[in-house]
């Protein structure tokens, strides 16, 4: 504004702005990698340019179940309303064709033996009410069908069949949406972060999984997959390359007994995609570890699946999960407030390959950790000792009664020597 009014020269303003920009370092954040699986288990995938949309209508029931609740409720309501209106129009046409809508028939009905197809249906409103009574089998008693019109009997049979089909499909859709397997997966939790630490002399990738409900997951199994972008020797780029990695389980199968939170362990060996990754290389890796927990719900018998993923920023090297299961008065108690808490432990910063080639690295790391632990204990003890001495000295200064009195010793020669004890 000042430069435009020629109060300050424009060259000075531009030079000052350039100098300020040079002083401020420009920090560019690393572009965040798109996750294939979100932390809540949702697939981060968008389907675009699908030309054959009619395939979804071939499996209409699954399509209805996959819809959102607001769309399902709208379809549920409109299916009944449309069927009622459709058959109301048919009943109105039947009555109109038979002459039930003619006012003169109402006068002659008392004198002759003229019988309508449906009694008390004189307008479209009454036909709509009769359609509702037929389909939902209310039967108030005011409107009823007679044996006068075979066409009306056919419409009655057709409406009952269509009403039963609509009830079966829509009620089944509502039931399947309320009893979907992923609803049970909401109470299956995973730790927000995974860790890499030494267990039984091997580097291991570990995470914690737990179930908040008392009803168990039967035949629960855990699978781990590594998703990364790879390039083949022929130059083909595979954006989502999935590799299964084994889970360490003392039992032959991969089934786990998920009665309490468990720490799932993957030993980083020659078969693991993490075999050549060190602590320094982990932050630069463009990979994602997907965890899949499957099992059968004990109460409903429906198979459920819970998913989560860990990217490089969510893997802590040299950490271990704290224990959360304790025994209190003969009952095992689980403290879920510490579910994702970790502590730092001694772990080599090298890769698992280097650790296998040079086992002395692990011994040196443990020795350094032991020495640092001893030094920290010594410092802590010395600090406590110094604090206790300072506290006692301050108490002596503030309280003169605690001061040690001076005592005089008299020698036989009569000389006096004063000493302080």
CSV table of C-alpha atoms in Angstrom, one decimal:
chain,number,residue,atom,x,y,z
A,1,UNK,CA,0.0,0.0,0.0
A,2,UNK,CA,2.8,2.4,0.9
A,3,UNK,CA,4.8,1.5,-2.2
A,4,UNK,CA,1.8,2.2,-4.5
A,5,UNK,CA,1.5,5.7,-3.0
A,6,UNK,CA,5.2,6.3,-3.6
A,7,UNK,CA,5.9,7.0,0.0
A,8,UNK,CA,8.5,4.2,0.1
A,9,UNK,CA,10.3,3.2,-3.1
A,10,UNK,CA,9.1,0.0,-4.6
A,11,UNK,CA,12.7,-1.3,-5.0
A,12,UNK,CA,13.2,-1.1,-1.2
A,13,UNK,CA,10.0,-3.0,-0.5
A,14,UNK,CA,10.8,-5.8,-2.9
A,15,UNK,CA,14.3,-6.2,-1.5
A,16,UNK,CA,13.0,-6.3,2.1
A,17,UNK,CA,10.4,-8.9,1.2
A,18,UNK,CA,13.1,-11.0,-0.5
A,19,UNK,CA,15.4,-10.7,2.5
A,20,UNK,CA,12.6,-11.9,4.9
A,21,UNK,CA,11.9,-14.8,2.7
A,22,UNK,CA,15.5,-15.8,2.8
A,23,UNK,CA,15.7,-15.6,6.6
A,24,UNK,CA,12.7,-17.9,7.0
A,25,UNK,CA,13.6,-21.5,6.2
A,26,UNK,CA,11.0,-23.2,4.0
A,27,UNK,CA,10.0,-26.5,5.5
A,28,UNK,CA,8.2,-28.8,3.1
A,29,UNK,CA,6.3,-31.6,4.8
A,30,UNK,CA,6.7,-35.0,3.4
A,31,UNK,CA,3.7,-36.0,1.4
A,32,UNK,CA,1.5,-38.3,3.4
A,33,UNK,CA,1.1,-41.7,1.9
A,34,UNK,CA,-2.4,-42.9,1.2
A,35,UNK,CA,-3.4,-45.8,3.4
A,36,UNK,CA,-4.9,-48.9,1.8
A,37,UNK,CA,-6.7,-49.8,5.0
A,38,UNK,CA,-7.7,-47.1,7.5
A,39,UNK,CA,-7.2,-47.5,11.3
A,40,UNK,CA,-10.9,-48.4,11.7
A,41,UNK,CA,-10.7,-51.1,9.1
A,42,UNK,CA,-12.4,-49.3,6.2
A,43,UNK,CA,-10.9,-49.8,2.8
A,44,UNK,CA,-9.5,-46.6,1.4
A,45,UNK,CA,-10.5,-47.4,-2.2
A,46,UNK,CA,-12.7,-45.5,-4.7
A,47,UNK,CA,-14.3,-47.3,-7.6
A,48,UNK,CA,-14.5,-45.0,-10.7
A,49,UNK,CA,-15.7,-45.3,-14.3
A,50,UNK,CA,-17.8,-48.5,-13.7
A,51,UNK,CA,-19.6,-48.9,-17.0
A,52,UNK,CA,-21.7,-52.0,-16.2
A,53,UNK,CA,-23.9,-50.6,-13.5
A,54,UNK,CA,-26.5,-53.2,-14.2
A,55,UNK,CA,-24.5,-55.9,-12.4
A,56,UNK,CA,-25.5,-54.4,-9.1
A,57,UNK,CA,-29.1,-54.9,-9.9
A,58,UNK,CA,-28.6,-58.6,-10.6
A,59,UNK,CA,-27.8,-59.0,-6.9
A,60,UNK,CA,-30.4,-56.6,-5.6
A,61,UNK,CA,-30.5,-58.0,-2.1
A,62,UNK,CA,-26.8,-57.5,-1.5
A,63,UNK,CA,-27.1,-54.0,-3.0
A,64,UNK,CA,-29.9,-53.2,-0.6
A,65,UNK,CA,-27.9,-54.4,2.4
A,66,UNK,CA,-24.8,-52.4,1.3
A,67,UNK,CA,-26.8,-49.2,1.1
A,68,UNK,CA,-26.7,-46.6,3.8
A,69,UNK,CA,-29.4,-46.6,6.4
A,70,UNK,CA,-31.2,-43.5,5.2
A,71,UNK,CA,-31.4,-44.9,1.7
A,72,UNK,CA,-32.6,-48.3,3.0
A,73,UNK,CA,-35.4,-46.7,5.0
A,74,UNK,CA,-36.5,-44.6,2.1
A,75,UNK,CA,-36.7,-47.7,-0.1
A,76,UNK,CA,-38.5,-49.6,2.7
A,77,UNK,CA,-41.1,-46.9,3.0
A,78,UNK,CA,-41.5,-46.2,-0.7
A,79,UNK,CA,-41.9,-50.0,-1.6
A,80,UNK,CA,-45.0,-50.3,0.6
A,81,UNK,CA,-46.4,-46.9,-0.4
A,82,UNK,CA,-46.0,-47.7,-4.1
A,83,UNK,CA,-47.6,-51.1,-3.8
A,84,UNK,CA,-50.5,-49.7,-1.9
A,85,UNK,CA,-51.0,-47.0,-4.5
A,86,UNK,CA,-50.7,-49.4,-7.3
A,87,UNK,CA,-53.2,-51.8,-6.1
A,88,UNK,CA,-55.5,-49.0,-5.0
A,89,UNK,CA,-55.6,-47.9,-8.6
A,90,UNK,CA,-56.4,-51.5,-9.6
A,91,UNK,CA,-59.2,-51.7,-7.1
A,92,UNK,CA,-60.6,-48.4,-8.3
A,93,UNK,CA,-60.5,-49.6,-11.9
A,94,UNK,CA,-62.3,-52.8,-10.9
A,95,UNK,CA,-65.0,-50.9,-9.1
A,96,UNK,CA,-65.3,-48.3,-12.0
A,97,UNK,CA,-65.6,-51.1,-14.6
A,98,UNK,CA,-68.2,-52.9,-12.6
A,99,UNK,CA,-70.2,-49.6,-12.2
A,100,UNK,CA,-69.7,-49.3,-8.4
A,101,UNK,CA,-68.8,-45.6,-8.8
A,102,UNK,CA,-72.2,-44.8,-10.5
A,103,UNK,CA,-74.4,-42.9,-8.0
A,104,UNK,CA,-77.5,-44.5,-9.5
A,105,UNK,CA,-76.4,-47.9,-8.4
A,106,UNK,CA,-76.5,-46.9,-4.8
A,107,UNK,CA,-80.3,-46.1,-5.1
A,108,UNK,CA,-81.1,-49.3,-7.0
A,109,UNK,CA,-79.0,-51.4,-4.7
A,110,UNK,CA,-81.8,-51.3,-2.1
A,111,UNK,CA,-84.6,-52.3,-4.6
A,112,UNK,CA,-82.8,-55.0,-6.7
A,113,UNK,CA,-80.3,-57.7,-6.1
A,114,UNK,CA,-77.4,-55.7,-7.5
A,115,UNK,CA,-74.1,-56.6,-5.7
A,116,UNK,CA,-70.8,-54.6,-6.0
A,117,UNK,CA,-67.4,-56.1,-6.4
A,118,UNK,CA,-66.2,-54.4,-3.2
A,119,UNK,CA,-68.6,-52.9,-0.7
A,120,UNK,CA,-68.2,-49.3,0.4
A,121,UNK,CA,-65.6,-48.5,-2.3
A,122,UNK,CA,-67.0,-45.2,-3.9
A,123,UNK,CA,-63.8,-43.2,-4.5
A,124,UNK,CA,-60.0,-43.6,-4.9
A,125,UNK,CA,-59.6,-42.8,-1.2
A,126,UNK,CA,-61.7,-45.7,-0.1
A,127,UNK,CA,-59.9,-47.9,-2.7
A,128,UNK,CA,-56.6,-46.9,-1.2
A,129,UNK,CA,-57.8,-47.7,2.3
A,130,UNK,CA,-59.1,-51.1,1.1
A,131,UNK,CA,-55.7,-51.8,-0.5
A,132,UNK,CA,-54.0,-51.2,2.8
A,133,UNK,CA,-56.4,-53.5,4.6
A,134,UNK,CA,-55.9,-56.3,2.1
A,135,UNK,CA,-52.1,-56.1,2.1
A,136,UNK,CA,-51.5,-55.8,5.8
A,137,UNK,CA,-54.6,-58.0,6.7
A,138,UNK,CA,-56.2,-55.4,9.0
A,139,UNK,CA,-59.8,-56.0,8.1
A,140,UNK,CA,-61.8,-53.3,9.8
A,141,UNK,CA,-65.1,-54.8,8.5
A,142,UNK,CA,-66.6,-51.8,6.6
A,143,UNK,CA,-65.1,-52.8,3.2
A,144,UNK,CA,-65.2,-56.3,2.0
A,145,UNK,CA,-65.0,-58.2,-1.3
A,146,UNK,CA,-67.8,-60.2,-2.8
A,147,UNK,CA,-68.0,-63.2,-5.2
A,148,UNK,CA,-69.5,-61.0,-7.9
A,149,UNK,CA,-66.3,-60.2,-9.8
A,150,UNK,CA,-63.7,-62.9,-10.7
A,151,UNK,CA,-61.3,-60.1,-11.7
A,152,UNK,CA,-61.4,-58.8,-8.1
A,153,UNK,CA,-60.5,-62.2,-6.8
A,154,UNK,CA,-57.5,-62.3,-9.1
A,155,UNK,CA,-56.4,-58.9,-7.9
A,156,UNK,CA,-56.7,-60.0,-4.3
A,157,UNK,CA,-54.5,-63.1,-4.9
A,158,UNK,CA,-51.9,-61.0,-6.7
A,159,UNK,CA,-51.8,-58.4,-4.0
A,160,UNK,CA,-51.3,-61.0,-1.3
A,161,UNK,CA,-48.4,-62.6,-3.2
A,162,UNK,CA,-46.7,-59.2,-3.9
A,163,UNK,CA,-47.2,-58.1,-0.3
A,164,UNK,CA,-45.5,-61.3,1.0
A,165,UNK,CA,-42.6,-60.8,-1.3
A,166,UNK,CA,-42.1,-57.2,-0.3
A,167,UNK,CA,-42.3,-58.2,3.4
A,168,UNK,CA,-39.8,-61.0,3.0
A,169,UNK,CA,-37.3,-58.9,1.1
A,170,UNK,CA,-37.5,-55.7,3.1
A,171,UNK,CA,-37.6,-57.3,6.5
A,172,UNK,CA,-34.7,-59.6,5.6
A,173,UNK,CA,-32.7,-56.6,4.4
A,174,UNK,CA,-33.4,-54.8,7.7
A,175,UNK,CA,-32.4,-57.9,9.7
A,176,UNK,CA,-29.2,-58.4,7.7
A,177,UNK,CA,-28.2,-54.7,8.2
A,178,UNK,CA,-28.7,-54.9,11.9
A,179,UNK,CA,-26.8,-58.2,12.2
A,180,UNK,CA,-23.9,-57.4,10.0
A,181,UNK,CA,-20.6,-58.9,10.9
A,182,UNK,CA,-18.7,-55.7,11.0
A,183,UNK,CA,-20.9,-54.5,13.9
A,184,UNK,CA,-19.3,-57.2,16.1
A,185,UNK,CA,-15.9,-56.0,14.9
A,186,UNK,CA,-16.4,-52.6,16.6
A,187,UNK,CA,-15.5,-54.2,19.9
A,188,UNK,CA,-12.4,-55.9,18.6
A,189,UNK,CA,-9.6,-53.3,19.2
A,190,UNK,CA,-6.0,-53.1,18.1
A,191,UNK,CA,-3.2,-51.0,19.5
A,192,UNK,CA,-2.7,-47.7,17.8
A,193,UNK,CA,1.0,-48.4,17.3
A,194,UNK,CA,3.1,-51.5,16.7
A,195,UNK,CA,6.6,-52.1,18.1
A,196,UNK,CA,9.8,-53.8,17.0
A,197,UNK,CA,11.9,-55.3,19.8
A,198,UNK,CA,14.0,-58.3,20.7
A,199,UNK,CA,12.1,-61.4,21.9
A,200,UNK,CA,13.9,-64.7,22.5
A,201,UNK,CA,17.0,-63.4,20.8
A,202,UNK,CA,15.2,-62.3,17.6
A,203,UNK,CA,13.9,-59.0,16.3
A,204,UNK,CA,10.1,-59.2,16.3
A,205,UNK,CA,7.2,-57.1,15.0
A,206,UNK,CA,4.5,-57.0,17.6
A,207,UNK,CA,1.1,-55.4,18.1
A,208,UNK,CA,-1.7,-56.0,20.6
A,209,UNK,CA,-5.3,-57.1,20.0
A,210,UNK,CA,-8.2,-57.4,22.4
A,211,UNK,CA,-11.9,-58.1,22.7
A,212,UNK,CA,-14.1,-55.8,24.8
A,213,UNK,CA,-17.0,-58.2,25.0
A,214,UNK,CA,-17.3,-61.2,27.3
A,215,UNK,CA,-18.8,-63.3,24.4
A,216,UNK,CA,-15.8,-64.9,22.7
A,217,UNK,CA,-14.7,-65.1,19.1
A,218,UNK,CA,-14.5,-68.8,18.2
A,219,UNK,CA,-11.7,-70.1,16.0
A,220,UNK,CA,-10.1,-66.6,15.8
A,221,UNK,CA,-7.1,-66.3,13.5
A,222,UNK,CA,-4.7,-63.5,12.7
A,223,UNK,CA,-3.1,-62.8,9.3
A,224,UNK,CA,-0.6,-60.1,8.4
A,225,UNK,CA,0.1,-58.8,5.0
A,226,UNK,CA,2.6,-56.2,3.8
A,227,UNK,CA,1.4,-53.9,1.1
A,228,UNK,CA,3.9,-51.9,-0.8
A,229,UNK,CA,4.7,-50.5,-4.2
A,230,UNK,CA,7.1,-52.6,-6.2
A,231,UNK,CA,8.7,-52.8,-9.6
A,232,UNK,CA,9.5,-56.0,-11.3
A,233,UNK,CA,12.8,-56.6,-13.2
A,234,UNK,CA,10.8,-56.2,-16.4
A,235,UNK,CA,9.8,-52.6,-15.4
A,236,UNK,CA,6.2,-53.4,-14.5
A,237,UNK,CA,5.0,-51.2,-11.6
A,238,UNK,CA,2.7,-53.0,-9.1
A,239,UNK,CA,1.1,-50.3,-6.9
A,240,UNK,CA,-0.4,-52.7,-4.4
A,241,UNK,CA,1.8,-55.7,-4.0
A,242,UNK,CA,0.6,-58.0,-1.2
A,243,UNK,CA,2.9,-60.3,0.7
A,244,UNK,CA,1.7,-62.6,3.5
A,245,UNK,CA,4.0,-62.9,6.5
A,246,UNK,CA,3.8,-65.6,9.1
A,247,UNK,CA,2.7,-65.1,12.7
A,248,UNK,CA,4.6,-66.7,15.5
A,249,UNK,CA,2.3,-69.1,17.3
A,250,UNK,CA,3.3,-72.0,19.5
A,251,UNK,CA,0.3,-74.0,18.2
A,252,UNK,CA,0.4,-75.6,14.8
A,253,UNK,CA,-2.5,-73.6,13.5
A,254,UNK,CA,-3.0,-69.8,13.5
A,255,UNK,CA,-6.0,-69.9,15.8
A,256,UNK,CA,-5.7,-67.9,19.0
A,257,UNK,CA,-7.7,-68.0,22.2
A,258,UNK,CA,-8.8,-64.4,22.5
A,259,UNK,CA,-10.1,-64.4,26.1
A,260,UNK,CA,-7.8,-61.6,27.1
A,261,UNK,CA,-5.7,-59.1,25.1
A,262,UNK,CA,-2.8,-60.8,23.4
A,263,UNK,CA,0.4,-59.6,21.8
A,264,UNK,CA,0.7,-61.0,18.3
A,265,UNK,CA,4.3,-61.5,17.3
A,266,UNK,CA,6.0,-61.9,13.9
A,267,UNK,CA,9.6,-63.0,14.0
A,268,UNK,CA,11.6,-61.1,11.4
A,269,UNK,CA,13.6,-63.8,9.7
A,270,UNK,CA,14.7,-64.6,6.2
A,271,UNK,CA,11.1,-65.1,5.1
A,272,UNK,CA,10.0,-61.7,6.3
A,273,UNK,CA,9.8,-58.6,4.1
A,274,UNK,CA,11.2,-56.6,7.0
A,275,UNK,CA,14.4,-58.7,7.1
A,276,UNK,CA,16.6,-56.0,5.4
A,277,UNK,CA,15.1,-53.0,7.1
A,278,UNK,CA,16.9,-51.2,9.9
A,279,UNK,CA,15.7,-48.5,12.3
A,280,UNK,CA,17.1,-45.8,10.1
A,281,UNK,CA,15.5,-47.3,7.0
A,282,UNK,CA,12.1,-47.8,8.5
A,283,UNK,CA,11.1,-44.1,8.3
A,284,UNK,CA,12.0,-44.1,4.6
A,285,UNK,CA,10.0,-47.2,3.7
A,286,UNK,CA,6.8,-46.9,1.7
A,287,UNK,CA,5.0,-49.9,3.2
A,288,UNK,CA,1.9,-50.7,5.1
A,289,UNK,CA,1.3,-53.7,7.3
A,290,UNK,CA,-2.3,-54.9,7.2
A,291,UNK,CA,-3.6,-57.0,10.1
A,292,UNK,CA,-6.8,-59.1,9.6
A,293,UNK,CA,-8.5,-60.8,12.5
A,294,UNK,CA,-11.2,-63.4,11.6
A,295,UNK,CA,-13.5,-65.6,13.7
A,296,UNK,CA,-17.0,-66.8,14.4
A,297,UNK,CA,-19.2,-64.8,16.8
A,298,UNK,CA,-20.2,-67.1,19.7
A,299,UNK,CA,-23.7,-65.7,20.1
A,300,UNK,CA,-24.9,-65.4,16.5
A,301,UNK,CA,-22.6,-67.9,14.6
A,302,UNK,CA,-21.8,-65.2,12.0
A,303,UNK,CA,-18.2,-64.9,10.7
A,304,UNK,CA,-16.8,-61.5,11.5
A,305,UNK,CA,-13.6,-59.8,10.4
A,306,UNK,CA,-11.7,-56.9,12.0
A,307,UNK,CA,-9.0,-55.0,10.2
A,308,UNK,CA,-6.4,-52.3,10.8
A,309,UNK,CA,-3.0,-51.3,9.4
A,310,UNK,CA,0.3,-49.8,10.5
A,311,UNK,CA,2.5,-47.6,8.4
A,312,UNK,CA,6.1,-46.8,9.0
A,313,UNK,CA,5.4,-43.8,11.2
A,314,UNK,CA,3.3,-46.0,13.5
A,315,UNK,CA,5.9,-48.6,14.2
A,316,UNK,CA,8.1,-47.9,17.3
A,317,UNK,CA,11.6,-49.4,17.2
A,318,UNK,CA,13.0,-50.4,20.5
A,319,UNK,CA,9.7,-50.4,22.4
A,320,UNK,CA,7.7,-53.0,24.2
A,321,UNK,CA,4.1,-53.2,25.4
A,322,UNK,CA,3.5,-52.9,29.1
A,323,UNK,CA,1.6,-55.8,30.9
A,324,UNK,CA,-2.1,-55.0,31.5
A,325,UNK,CA,-3.3,-58.4,32.9
A,326,UNK,CA,-3.0,-58.8,36.7
A,327,UNK,CA,-4.4,-61.2,39.2
A,328,UNK,CA,-6.7,-59.7,41.8
A,329,UNK,CA,-8.4,-61.8,44.4
A,330,UNK,CA,-8.4,-64.9,42.3
A,331,UNK,CA,-9.7,-63.1,39.2
A,332,UNK,CA,-7.6,-61.9,36.2
A,333,UNK,CA,-8.2,-58.2,35.7
A,334,UNK,CA,-7.4,-56.3,32.4
A,335,UNK,CA,-6.6,-52.6,32.6
A,336,UNK,CA,-7.6,-51.2,29.2
A,337,UNK,CA,-6.3,-47.8,30.1
A,338,UNK,CA,-2.8,-49.1,29.4
A,339,UNK,CA,-3.8,-51.1,26.3
A,340,UNK,CA,-1.5,-49.1,23.9
A,341,UNK,CA,1.2,-48.0,26.3
A,342,UNK,CA,4.8,-48.9,25.5
A,343,UNK,CA,8.1,-48.6,27.3
A,344,UNK,CA,11.5,-48.1,25.7
A,345,UNK,CA,13.8,-51.2,25.8
A,346,UNK,CA,17.2,-52.0,24.5
A,347,UNK,CA,17.2,-53.2,20.9
A,348,UNK,CA,19.8,-53.1,18.2
A,349,UNK,CA,19.2,-50.5,15.5
A,350,UNK,CA,20.5,-52.7,12.7
A,351,UNK,CA,18.4,-54.9,10.5
A,352,UNK,CA,17.6,-58.6,11.2
A,353,UNK,CA,20.0,-59.7,8.5
A,354,UNK,CA,22.9,-57.8,10.1
A,355,UNK,CA,21.9,-59.3,13.5
A,356,UNK,CA,22.0,-62.8,12.1
A,357,UNK,CA,25.4,-62.2,10.5
A,358,UNK,CA,26.9,-60.6,13.6
A,359,UNK,CA,25.2,-62.0,16.8
A,360,UNK,CA,27.7,-60.0,18.9
A,361,UNK,CA,25.7,-56.8,18.1
A,362,UNK,CA,22.9,-58.0,20.3
A,363,UNK,CA,25.3,-58.9,23.2
A,364,UNK,CA,26.9,-55.4,23.0
A,365,UNK,CA,23.5,-53.7,22.9
A,366,UNK,CA,22.4,-55.6,26.0
A,367,UNK,CA,25.7,-54.9,27.8
A,368,UNK,CA,25.4,-51.2,27.0
A,369,UNK,CA,21.8,-51.2,28.3
A,370,UNK,CA,22.9,-52.9,31.5
A,371,UNK,CA,25.7,-50.4,32.1
A,372,UNK,CA,23.4,-47.5,31.4
A,373,UNK,CA,20.9,-48.9,33.8
A,374,UNK,CA,23.5,-49.4,36.5
A,375,UNK,CA,24.8,-45.8,36.0
A,376,UNK,CA,21.3,-44.4,36.2
A,377,UNK,CA,20.8,-46.4,39.4
A,378,UNK,CA,24.0,-45.0,40.9
A,379,UNK,CA,23.0,-41.4,39.9
A,380,UNK,CA,19.6,-41.9,41.4
A,381,UNK,CA,21.0,-43.2,44.7
A,382,UNK,CA,23.6,-40.4,44.9
A,383,UNK,CA,20.9,-37.8,44.2
A,384,UNK,CA,18.8,-39.3,47.0
A,385,UNK,CA,21.8,-39.3,49.4
A,386,UNK,CA,22.6,-35.7,48.6
A,387,UNK,CA,19.0,-34.7,49.0
A,388,UNK,CA,18.8,-36.4,52.4
A,389,UNK,CA,22.0,-34.7,53.6
A,390,UNK,CA,20.7,-31.3,52.4
A,391,UNK,CA,17.4,-31.9,54.1
A,392,UNK,CA,19.1,-32.8,57.4
A,393,UNK,CA,21.4,-29.7,57.3
A,394,UNK,CA,18.5,-27.4,56.6
A,395,UNK,CA,16.6,-28.9,59.5
A,396,UNK,CA,19.6,-28.3,61.8
A,397,UNK,CA,19.8,-24.7,60.7
A,398,UNK,CA,16.1,-24.0,61.3
A,399,UNK,CA,15.9,-25.9,64.6
A,400,UNK,CA,18.7,-24.9,67.1
A,401,UNK,CA,17.8,-27.7,69.5
A,402,UNK,CA,19.0,-30.2,67.0
A,403,UNK,CA,22.5,-28.7,67.0
A,404,UNK,CA,25.2,-30.8,68.8
A,405,UNK,CA,26.5,-28.9,71.9
A,406,UNK,CA,30.2,-28.2,72.4
A,407,UNK,CA,31.9,-30.3,75.0
A,408,UNK,CA,35.2,-29.3,76.9
A,409,UNK,CA,37.7,-31.8,77.9
A,410,UNK,CA,40.2,-31.0,80.8
A,411,UNK,CA,43.6,-32.7,80.8
A,412,UNK,CA,45.5,-33.5,83.9
A,413,UNK,CA,47.9,-30.7,83.3
A,414,UNK,CA,45.0,-28.3,83.6
A,415,UNK,CA,44.9,-27.3,79.9
A,416,UNK,CA,41.6,-27.2,78.4
A,417,UNK,CA,40.8,-28.4,74.9
A,418,UNK,CA,37.5,-27.9,73.2
A,419,UNK,CA,36.4,-30.4,70.6
A,420,UNK,CA,33.2,-30.5,68.7
A,421,UNK,CA,31.4,-33.8,68.2
